[in-house]
XYZ file of C-alpha atoms in Angstrom:
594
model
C -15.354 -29.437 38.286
C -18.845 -29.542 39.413
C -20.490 -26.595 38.423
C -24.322 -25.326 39.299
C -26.189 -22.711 37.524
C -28.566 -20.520 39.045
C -30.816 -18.125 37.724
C -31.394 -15.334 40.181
C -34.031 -13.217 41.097
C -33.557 -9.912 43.524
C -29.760 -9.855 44.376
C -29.989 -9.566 48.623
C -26.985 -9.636 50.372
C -23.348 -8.725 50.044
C -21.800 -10.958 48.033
C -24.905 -13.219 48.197
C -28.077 -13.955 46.009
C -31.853 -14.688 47.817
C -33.026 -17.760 49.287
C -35.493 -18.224 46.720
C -32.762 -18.888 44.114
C -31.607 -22.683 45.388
C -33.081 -25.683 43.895
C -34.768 -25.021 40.651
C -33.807 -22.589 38.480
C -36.503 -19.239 38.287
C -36.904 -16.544 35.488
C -35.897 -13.155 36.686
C -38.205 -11.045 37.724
C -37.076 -7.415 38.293
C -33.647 -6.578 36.811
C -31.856 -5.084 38.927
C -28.610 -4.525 36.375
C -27.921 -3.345 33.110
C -25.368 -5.979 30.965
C -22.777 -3.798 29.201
C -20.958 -4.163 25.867
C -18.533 -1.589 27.242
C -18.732 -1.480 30.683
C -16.557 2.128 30.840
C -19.739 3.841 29.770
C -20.693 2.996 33.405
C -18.697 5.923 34.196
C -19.679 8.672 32.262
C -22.743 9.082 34.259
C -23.386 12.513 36.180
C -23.311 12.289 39.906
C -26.056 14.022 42.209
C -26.170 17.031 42.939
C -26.735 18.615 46.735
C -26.705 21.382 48.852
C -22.612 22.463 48.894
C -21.017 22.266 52.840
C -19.878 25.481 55.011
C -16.307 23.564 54.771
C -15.475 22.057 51.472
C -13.820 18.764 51.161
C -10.900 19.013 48.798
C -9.565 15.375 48.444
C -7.099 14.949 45.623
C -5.761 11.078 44.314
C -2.072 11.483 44.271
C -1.013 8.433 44.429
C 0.459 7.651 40.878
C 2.627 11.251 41.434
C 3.926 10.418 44.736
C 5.513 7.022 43.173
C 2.373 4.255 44.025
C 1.774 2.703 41.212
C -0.086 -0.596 41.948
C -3.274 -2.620 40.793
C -4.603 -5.074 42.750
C -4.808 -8.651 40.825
C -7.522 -10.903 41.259
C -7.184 -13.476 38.228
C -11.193 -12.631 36.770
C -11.149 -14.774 34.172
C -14.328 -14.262 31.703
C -17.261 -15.872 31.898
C -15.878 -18.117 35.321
C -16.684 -16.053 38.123
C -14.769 -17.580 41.269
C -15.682 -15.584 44.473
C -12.411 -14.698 45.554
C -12.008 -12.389 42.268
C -14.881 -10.051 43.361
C -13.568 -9.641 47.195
C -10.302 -7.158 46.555
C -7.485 -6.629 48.317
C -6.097 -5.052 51.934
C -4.532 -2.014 52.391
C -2.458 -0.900 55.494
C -0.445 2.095 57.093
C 2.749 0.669 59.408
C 5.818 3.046 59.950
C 7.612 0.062 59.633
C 11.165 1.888 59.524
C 10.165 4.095 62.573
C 11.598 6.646 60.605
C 7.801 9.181 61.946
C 6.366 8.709 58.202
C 3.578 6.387 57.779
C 4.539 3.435 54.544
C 1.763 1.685 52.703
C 1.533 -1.910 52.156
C -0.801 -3.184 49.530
C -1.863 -6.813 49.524
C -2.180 -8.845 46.053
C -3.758 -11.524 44.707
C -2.874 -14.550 42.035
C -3.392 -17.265 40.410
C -6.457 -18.427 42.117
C -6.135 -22.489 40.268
C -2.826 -24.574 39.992
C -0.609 -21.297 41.596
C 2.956 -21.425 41.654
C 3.950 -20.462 45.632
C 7.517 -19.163 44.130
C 5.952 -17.172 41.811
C 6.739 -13.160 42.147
C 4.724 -11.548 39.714
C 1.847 -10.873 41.909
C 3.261 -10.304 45.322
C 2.240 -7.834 48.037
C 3.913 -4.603 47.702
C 5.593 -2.295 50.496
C 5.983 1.410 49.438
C 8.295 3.280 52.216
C 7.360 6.972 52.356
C 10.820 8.712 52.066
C 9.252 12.098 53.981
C 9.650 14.257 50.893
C 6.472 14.201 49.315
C 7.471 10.826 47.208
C 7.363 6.719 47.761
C 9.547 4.354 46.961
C 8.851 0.352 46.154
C 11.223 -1.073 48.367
C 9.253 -5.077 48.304
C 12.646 -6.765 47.395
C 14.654 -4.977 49.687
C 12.272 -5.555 52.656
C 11.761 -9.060 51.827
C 8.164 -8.118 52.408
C 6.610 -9.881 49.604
C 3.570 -12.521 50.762
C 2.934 -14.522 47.207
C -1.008 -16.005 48.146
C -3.960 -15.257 47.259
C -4.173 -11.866 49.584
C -7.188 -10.346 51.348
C -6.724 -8.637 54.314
C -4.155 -7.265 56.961
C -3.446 -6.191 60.061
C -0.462 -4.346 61.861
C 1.182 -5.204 65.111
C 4.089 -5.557 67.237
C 3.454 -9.110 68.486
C 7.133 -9.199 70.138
C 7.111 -6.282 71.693
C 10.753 -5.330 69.789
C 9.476 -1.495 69.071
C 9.221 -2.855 65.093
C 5.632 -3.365 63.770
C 4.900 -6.782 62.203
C 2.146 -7.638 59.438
C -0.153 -10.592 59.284
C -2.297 -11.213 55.683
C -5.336 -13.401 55.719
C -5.004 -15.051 52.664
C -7.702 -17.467 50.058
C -5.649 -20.455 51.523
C -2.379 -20.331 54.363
C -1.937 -17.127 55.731
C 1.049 -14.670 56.029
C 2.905 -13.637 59.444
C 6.062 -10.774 58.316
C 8.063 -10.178 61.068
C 9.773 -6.929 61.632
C 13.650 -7.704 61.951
C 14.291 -4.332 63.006
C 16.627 -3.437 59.883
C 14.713 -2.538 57.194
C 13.954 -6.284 56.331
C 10.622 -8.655 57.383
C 11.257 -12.779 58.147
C 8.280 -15.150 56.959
C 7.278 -16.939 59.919
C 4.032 -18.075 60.005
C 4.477 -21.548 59.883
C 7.024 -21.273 62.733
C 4.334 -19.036 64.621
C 1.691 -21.448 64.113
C -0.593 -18.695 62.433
C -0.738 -19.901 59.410
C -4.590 -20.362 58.963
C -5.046 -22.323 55.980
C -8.881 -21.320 55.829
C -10.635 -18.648 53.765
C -9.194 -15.195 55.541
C -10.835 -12.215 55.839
C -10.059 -9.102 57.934
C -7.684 -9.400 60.879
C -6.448 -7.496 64.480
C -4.212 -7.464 66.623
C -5.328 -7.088 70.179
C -4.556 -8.424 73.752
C -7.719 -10.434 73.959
C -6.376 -12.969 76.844
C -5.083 -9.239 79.079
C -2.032 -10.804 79.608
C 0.235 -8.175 78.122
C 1.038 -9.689 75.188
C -0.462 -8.833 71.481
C -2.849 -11.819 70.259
C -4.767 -12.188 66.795
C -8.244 -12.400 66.071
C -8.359 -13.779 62.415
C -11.936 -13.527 60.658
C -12.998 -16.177 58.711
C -15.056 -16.551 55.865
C -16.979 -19.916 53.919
C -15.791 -23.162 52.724
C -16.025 -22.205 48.741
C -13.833 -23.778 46.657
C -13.593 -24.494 42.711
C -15.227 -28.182 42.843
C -18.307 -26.283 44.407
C -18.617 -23.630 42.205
C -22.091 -22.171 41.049
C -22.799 -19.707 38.686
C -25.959 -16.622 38.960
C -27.445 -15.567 36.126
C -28.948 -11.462 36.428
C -30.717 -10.416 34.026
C -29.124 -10.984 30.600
C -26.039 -11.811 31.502
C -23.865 -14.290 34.293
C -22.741 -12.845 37.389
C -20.789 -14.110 41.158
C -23.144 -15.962 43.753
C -22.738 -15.416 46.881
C -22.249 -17.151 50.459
C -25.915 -18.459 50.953
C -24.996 -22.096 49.384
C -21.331 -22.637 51.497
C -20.550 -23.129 54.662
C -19.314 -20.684 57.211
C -16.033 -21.266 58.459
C -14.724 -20.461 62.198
C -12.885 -17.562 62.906
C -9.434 -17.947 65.025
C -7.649 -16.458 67.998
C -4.441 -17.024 68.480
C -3.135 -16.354 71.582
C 0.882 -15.067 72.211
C 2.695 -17.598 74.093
C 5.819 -14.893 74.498
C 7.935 -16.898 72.792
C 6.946 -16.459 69.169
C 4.506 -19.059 68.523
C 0.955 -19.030 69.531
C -2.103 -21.337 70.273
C -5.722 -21.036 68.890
C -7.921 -20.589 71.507
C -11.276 -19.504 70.476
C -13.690 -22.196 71.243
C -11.917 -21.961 74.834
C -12.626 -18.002 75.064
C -15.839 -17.844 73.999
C -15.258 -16.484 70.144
C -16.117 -18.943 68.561
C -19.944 -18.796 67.569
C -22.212 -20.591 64.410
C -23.090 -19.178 61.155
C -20.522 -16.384 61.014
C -19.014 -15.504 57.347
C -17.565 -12.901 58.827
C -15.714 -9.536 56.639
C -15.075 -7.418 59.324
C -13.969 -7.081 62.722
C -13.090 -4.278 65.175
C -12.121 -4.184 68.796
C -13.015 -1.260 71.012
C -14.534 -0.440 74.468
C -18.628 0.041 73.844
C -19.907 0.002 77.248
C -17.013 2.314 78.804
C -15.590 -0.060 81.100
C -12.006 -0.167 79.860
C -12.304 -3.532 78.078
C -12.579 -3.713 74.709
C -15.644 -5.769 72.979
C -15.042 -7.706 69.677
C -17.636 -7.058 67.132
C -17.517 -9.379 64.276
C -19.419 -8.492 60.470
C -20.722 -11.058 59.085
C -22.093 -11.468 55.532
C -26.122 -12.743 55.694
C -25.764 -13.901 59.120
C -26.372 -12.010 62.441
C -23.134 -10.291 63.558
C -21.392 -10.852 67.051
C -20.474 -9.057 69.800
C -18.252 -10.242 71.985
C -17.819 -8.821 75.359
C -16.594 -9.737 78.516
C -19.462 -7.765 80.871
C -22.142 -9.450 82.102
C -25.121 -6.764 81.887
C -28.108 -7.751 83.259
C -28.978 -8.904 79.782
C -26.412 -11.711 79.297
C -29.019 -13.826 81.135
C -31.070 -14.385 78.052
C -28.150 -16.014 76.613
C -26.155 -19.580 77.685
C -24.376 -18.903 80.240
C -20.443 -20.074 80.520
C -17.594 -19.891 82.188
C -15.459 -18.785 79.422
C -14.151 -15.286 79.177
C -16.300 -13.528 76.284
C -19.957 -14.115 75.365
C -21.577 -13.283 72.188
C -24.579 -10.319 72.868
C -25.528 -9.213 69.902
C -28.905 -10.794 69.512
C -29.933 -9.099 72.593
C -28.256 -5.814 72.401
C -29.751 -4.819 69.289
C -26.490 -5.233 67.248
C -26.990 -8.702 65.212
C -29.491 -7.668 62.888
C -31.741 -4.718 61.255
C -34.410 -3.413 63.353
C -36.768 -5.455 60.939
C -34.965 -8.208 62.167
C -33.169 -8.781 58.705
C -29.610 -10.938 58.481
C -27.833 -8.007 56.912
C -24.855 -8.370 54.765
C -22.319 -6.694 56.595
C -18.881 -6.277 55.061
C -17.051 -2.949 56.544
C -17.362 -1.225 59.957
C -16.142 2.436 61.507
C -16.734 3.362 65.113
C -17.068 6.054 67.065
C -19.318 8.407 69.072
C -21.150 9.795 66.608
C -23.807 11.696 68.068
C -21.590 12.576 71.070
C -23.547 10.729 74.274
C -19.973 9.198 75.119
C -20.644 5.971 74.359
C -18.968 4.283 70.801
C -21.267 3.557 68.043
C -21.233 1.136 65.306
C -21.438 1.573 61.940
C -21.573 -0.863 59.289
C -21.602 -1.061 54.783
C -24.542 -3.291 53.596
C -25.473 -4.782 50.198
C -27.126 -2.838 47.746
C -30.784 -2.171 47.896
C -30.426 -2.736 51.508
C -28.587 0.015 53.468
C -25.736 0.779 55.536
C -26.495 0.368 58.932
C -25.892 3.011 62.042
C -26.443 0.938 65.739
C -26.529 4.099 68.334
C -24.860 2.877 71.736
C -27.750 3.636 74.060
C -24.714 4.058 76.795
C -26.741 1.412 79.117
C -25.624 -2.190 79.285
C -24.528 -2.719 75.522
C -27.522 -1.850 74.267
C -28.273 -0.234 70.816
C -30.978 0.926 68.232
C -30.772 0.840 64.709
C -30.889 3.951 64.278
C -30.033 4.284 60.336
C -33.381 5.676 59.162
C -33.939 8.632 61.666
C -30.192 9.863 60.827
C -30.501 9.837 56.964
C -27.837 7.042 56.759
C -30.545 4.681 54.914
C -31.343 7.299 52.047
C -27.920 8.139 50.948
C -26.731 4.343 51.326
C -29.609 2.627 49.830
C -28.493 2.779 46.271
C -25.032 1.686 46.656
C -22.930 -1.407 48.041
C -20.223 -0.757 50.540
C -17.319 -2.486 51.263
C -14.304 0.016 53.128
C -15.528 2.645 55.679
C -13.626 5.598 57.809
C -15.101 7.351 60.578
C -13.064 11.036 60.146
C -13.623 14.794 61.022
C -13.177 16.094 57.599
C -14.029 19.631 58.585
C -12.201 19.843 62.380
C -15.333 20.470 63.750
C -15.350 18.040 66.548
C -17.909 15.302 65.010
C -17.315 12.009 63.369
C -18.337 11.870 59.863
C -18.058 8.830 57.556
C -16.464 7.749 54.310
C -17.276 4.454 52.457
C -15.634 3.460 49.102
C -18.348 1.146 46.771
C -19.292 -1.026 43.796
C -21.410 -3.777 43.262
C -20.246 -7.669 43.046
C -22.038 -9.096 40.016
C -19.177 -8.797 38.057
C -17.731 -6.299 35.492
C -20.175 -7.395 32.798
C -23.208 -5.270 34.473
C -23.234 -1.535 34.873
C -24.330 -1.388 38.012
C -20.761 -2.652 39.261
C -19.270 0.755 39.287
C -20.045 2.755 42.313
C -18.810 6.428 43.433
C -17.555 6.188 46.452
C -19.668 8.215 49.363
C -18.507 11.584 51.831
C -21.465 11.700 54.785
C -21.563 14.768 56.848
C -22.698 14.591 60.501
C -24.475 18.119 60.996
C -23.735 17.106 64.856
C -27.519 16.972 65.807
C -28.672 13.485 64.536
C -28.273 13.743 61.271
C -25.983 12.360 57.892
C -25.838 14.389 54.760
C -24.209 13.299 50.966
C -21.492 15.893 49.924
C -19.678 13.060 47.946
C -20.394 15.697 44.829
C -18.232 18.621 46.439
C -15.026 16.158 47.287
C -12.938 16.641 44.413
C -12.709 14.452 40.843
C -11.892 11.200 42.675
C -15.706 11.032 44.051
C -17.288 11.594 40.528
C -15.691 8.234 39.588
C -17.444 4.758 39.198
C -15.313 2.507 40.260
C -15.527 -1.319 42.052
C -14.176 -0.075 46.050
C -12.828 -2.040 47.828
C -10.661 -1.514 51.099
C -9.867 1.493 52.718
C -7.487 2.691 55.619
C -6.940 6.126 57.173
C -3.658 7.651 57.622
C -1.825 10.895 58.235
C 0.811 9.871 55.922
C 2.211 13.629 55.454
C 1.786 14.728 59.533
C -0.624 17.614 58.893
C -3.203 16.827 61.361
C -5.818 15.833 58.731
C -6.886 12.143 57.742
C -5.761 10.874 54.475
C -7.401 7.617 52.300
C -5.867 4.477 50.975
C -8.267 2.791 48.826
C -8.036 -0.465 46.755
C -10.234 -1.368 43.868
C -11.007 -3.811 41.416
C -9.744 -3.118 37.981
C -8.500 0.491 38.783
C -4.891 1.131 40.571
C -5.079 2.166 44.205
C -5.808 5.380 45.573
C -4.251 7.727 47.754
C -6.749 10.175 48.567
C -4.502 13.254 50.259
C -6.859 15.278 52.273
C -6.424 18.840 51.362
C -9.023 20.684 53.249
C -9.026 24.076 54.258
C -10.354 25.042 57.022
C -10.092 27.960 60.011
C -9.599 24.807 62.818
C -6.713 23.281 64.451
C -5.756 20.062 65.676
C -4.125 18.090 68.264
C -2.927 14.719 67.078
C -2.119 11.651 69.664
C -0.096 8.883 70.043
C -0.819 6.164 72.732
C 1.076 3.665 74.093
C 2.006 1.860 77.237
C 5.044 0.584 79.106
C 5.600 -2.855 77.406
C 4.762 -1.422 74.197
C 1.087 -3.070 73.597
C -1.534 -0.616 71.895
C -3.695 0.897 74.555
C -7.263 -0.575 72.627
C -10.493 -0.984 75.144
C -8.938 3.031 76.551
C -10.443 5.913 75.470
C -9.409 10.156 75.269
C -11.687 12.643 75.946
C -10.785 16.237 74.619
C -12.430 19.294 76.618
C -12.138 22.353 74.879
C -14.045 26.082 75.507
C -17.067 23.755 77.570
C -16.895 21.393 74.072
C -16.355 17.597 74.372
C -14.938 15.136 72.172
C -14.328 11.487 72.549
C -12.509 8.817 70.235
C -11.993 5.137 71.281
C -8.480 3.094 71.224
C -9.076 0.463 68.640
C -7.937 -2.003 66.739
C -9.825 -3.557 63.100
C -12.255 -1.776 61.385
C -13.162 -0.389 58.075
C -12.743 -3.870 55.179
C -9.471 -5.796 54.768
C -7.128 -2.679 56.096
C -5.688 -1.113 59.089
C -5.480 2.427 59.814
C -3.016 4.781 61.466
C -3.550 4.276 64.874
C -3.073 7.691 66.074
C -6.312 9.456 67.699
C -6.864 13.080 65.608
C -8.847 15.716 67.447
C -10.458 19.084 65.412
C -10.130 22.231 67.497
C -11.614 25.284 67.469
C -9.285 28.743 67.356
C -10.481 29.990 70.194
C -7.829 30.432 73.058
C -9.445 28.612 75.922
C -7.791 26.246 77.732
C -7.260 22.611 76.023
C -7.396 19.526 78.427
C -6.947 16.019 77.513
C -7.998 13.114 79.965
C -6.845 9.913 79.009
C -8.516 6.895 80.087
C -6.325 3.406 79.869
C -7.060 0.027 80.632
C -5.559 -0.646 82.987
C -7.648 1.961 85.137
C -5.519 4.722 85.074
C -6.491 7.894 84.199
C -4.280 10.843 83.207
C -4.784 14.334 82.547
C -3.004 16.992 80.225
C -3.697 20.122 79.930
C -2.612 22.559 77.704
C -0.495 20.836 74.815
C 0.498 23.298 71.878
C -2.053 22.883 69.208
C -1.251 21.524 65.437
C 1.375 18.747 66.983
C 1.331 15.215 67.942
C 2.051 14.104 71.156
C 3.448 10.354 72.505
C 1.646 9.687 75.487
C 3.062 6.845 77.512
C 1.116 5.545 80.428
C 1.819 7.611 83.687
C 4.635 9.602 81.944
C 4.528 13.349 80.387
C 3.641 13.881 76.866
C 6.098 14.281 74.362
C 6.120 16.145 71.026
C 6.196 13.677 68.037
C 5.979 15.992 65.069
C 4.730 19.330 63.801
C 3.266 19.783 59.993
């Protein structure tokens, strides 16, 4: 095995070292990390401390009581430091029993050298939620076990039987499970032609082609592997490099042929683009015109957005004839506003300072900052807008990975979780992270109230993914989170506050997910707006129902609904603390009640 060693000076970028560290080998000369002996003493340290909210955020881990007991394995092996160790594994919320409670699947790792593909002791897990307050691991019964090297995953009904499917990107070949319909999942993949055999990252599911059927956009990452191996050296002690020396791989789109296979198609679309070692990857409307864009995060390279509008502005780029064209160099969305490649791992959406229009938020490295682009609401354009709204200060310290745009509070403005730790490696202190509660005050600005969230957010732990889900129907946004070295986390939300909720559902006639659509919630001269979308956050996938805070008042509650296909309907008055289906051009029906 060919292996380089590198002595490392500032650590920039996620997952990454600097430039400055190829070729010959440099003394350090700021130390950014603290080797430990015992790297639990990480731990111990007291969080800050600030101002305490008018709502307080009561989040409580109760996973390991409710019957999900799981650790993610990613074969670190001391003193060897492969890449895929540090990257963690997905997380995802499917009903796959259509039984109305959401299950959790949980994606695993293995033997990363000489693996055994029969091998069971490290498979995915499925836990079905039996309704009750409890889980059960039902992997063997399900047949739902994928037995790679796991990253991320993605949940979809790409056969339009009623039965959601799962795809996992994988280090090597990935996974497609398809939903039989009785309680079991068939490995098909191979038959599908989906089985990437690149370096897999995050993953949707998404009509890209608008034909009616469900495709899959499949983000890739770099062309590591053990021959190439390096080795960074921080401080006193060895740590992982990062993506600088490799090469980035293309991501894939797979388009649904109807008949259970599918073709790549992304160099024919328009999504494939250079230089993209991409972690993230969310589609979603951002210019209000009912289709959605596909904005890809890419680790120390300039992100993409792919859209399928031609504003004025898509004339300072090559001009095609393919569907989609990559804008984010010119609508303000690649980069920082210093013009930095950031290292972008995790993204949440959403309007966040309520102009209508979906922003774009987005985890960086630490030392950096996480990054907030504000949709301008003219021709795809944005501003980096991270410093103004506070976002830089509280994020500057730590290194994000998973991120949820929720209304903690109900008060009808997005606010943002992010789950962190470093990726050095579990020799330095400086691995452990807490993970991070922002408040949006609704008037610009972002402020840390990790330290009033309960006993999970005084932790230090490595974050990893994390997915949202109402997996108890009480109109409040729970948290799936993976980690490195610590079991996963189910984070029930157990808030109280004076507001209500209305909770939707959308679908449409032949059953494909409603994303590039949009709801807009009037309330008492009050508007709200959340997006239909697909992706997000870091290796996961979310509930995809739409949750709405409401004020008590009794004024009169209207819901326009905005689908792709043009269509707009209009609700008004649906009882309060319920969800609701909502089917394209037909009445709303009641899907549960806390």
């Amino acid at each position: 095995m060919a292996t380089t060693l590198v002595l490392a000076l500032l650590p920039h970028g996620g997952c990454s070292r600097n430039e400055e560290t190829a070729g010959a080998p440099k003394a350090p000369a700021v130390s950014l990390s603290t080797p430990l002996s015992d790297p639990a003493k990480a731990r111990d340290l007291p969080p800050p401390q600030t101002a305490a909210p008018a709502v307080t955020p009561r989040f409580v881990d109760v996973a390991k009581s409710l019957g999900i007991d799981f650790t993610y394995y990613n074969d670190e092996v001391p003193d060897r430091f492969y890449i895929p160790e540090i990257q963690g594994g997905g997380v995802a919320w499917i009903d796959f029993d259509l039984d109305g409670h959401l299950d959790l699947y949980l994606v695993n790792g293995c033997r990363l050298v000489d693996s055994d593909p029969d091998q069971t002791e490290f498979a995915n897990q499925l836990f079905r939620n039996l309704g009750d307050g409890h889980f059960v691991n039902v992997t063997s019964l399900a047949s739902s076990s994928d037995n790679r090297f796991g990253h991320g995953v993605s949940v979809g009904d790409f056969d339009a039987d009623g039965f959601p499917d799962i795809y996992i990107a994988n280090y090597g070949e990935n996974g497609l499970l398809r939903n039989n319909g009785d309680g079991t999942f068939a490995h098909v993949g191979d038959r599908a032609g989906v089985a990437d055999p690149l370096w897999g990252t995050s993953t949707l599911w998404v009509d890209i082609d608008a034909d009616g059927l469900l495709d899959l956009y499949v983000a890739n990452y770099t062309d590591w592997d053990p021959t190439r191996h390096e080795l960074c050296l921080y401080d006193k002690a060895f740590g992982y490099c990062g993506p600088r020396d490799y090469n980035a791989l293309p991501d894939r789109v797979f388009l649904n042929q109807g008949n259970g296979t599918f073709v790549e198609a992304a160099k024919r679309l328009g999504l494939s683009a250079p230089k993209g070692k991409a972690l993230g990857v969310i589609a979603l409307d951002l210019d209000n015109d009912l289709k959605a864009e596909i904005y890809v995060a890419n680790d120390m390279c300039g992100n993409f957005l792919f859209t399928q509008s031609r504003p004025p502005m898509s004339q300072l780029v090559e001009s095609n004839e393919r569907m989609y064209v990559d804008l984010a160099s010119v609508a303000g969305c690649a980069v920082s506003e210093r013009g930095l490649e950031e290292a972008s791992m995790g993204i949440a959406c959403g309007d966040f300072d309520g102009n209508g229009f979906n922003d774009i938020f987005l985890t960086h490295f630490h030392q950096q900052k996480g990054t907030l682009y504000q949709n301008q609401g003219a021709g795809l354009q944005f501003l980096d807008a991270s410093r103004r709204t506070k976002i830089a200060r509280h994020t500057y310290d730590t290194l994000g990975f998973g991120t949820i745009a929720l209304d903690y509070d109900r008060d009808g403005v997005l606010d943002l979780f992010m789950t962190n730790g470093h990726v050095l490696g579990s020799k330095h202190e400086i691995s452990w992270m807490r993970p991070q509660l922002l408040r949006n005050d609704g008037d610009g600005d972002f402020a840390d109230i990790s330290a009033h969230c309960g006993p999970y957010f005084q932790k230090r732990l490595m974050g990893r993914a994390a997915a949202g889900g109402d997996f108890d129907n009480d109109g409040d946004l729970d948290l799936a989170i993976s980690h490195l070295r610590d079991p996963i986390a189910l984070l029930e939300n157990r808030t109280e506050t004076q507001r209500s909720f209305v909770g939707l559902e959308l679908t449409t006639a032949n059953r494909i997910p409603p994303v590039g659509g949009r709801v807009v919630v009037q309330q008492a001269g009050s508007t709200q707006m959340l997006p239909m979308m697909a992706g997000g956050s870091y290796l996961a996938s979310s509930d995809r129902r739409l949750l709405f805070g409401l004020d008590d008042a009794p004024a009169e509650l209207t819901v326009i609904v905005y689908w792709p296909s043009g269509r707009v309907d209009r609700l008004v008055n649906l009882q309060r603390n319920r969800y609701w289906l909502l089917c394209e051009g037909r009445p709303a029906i009641e899907s549960s009640t806390p």
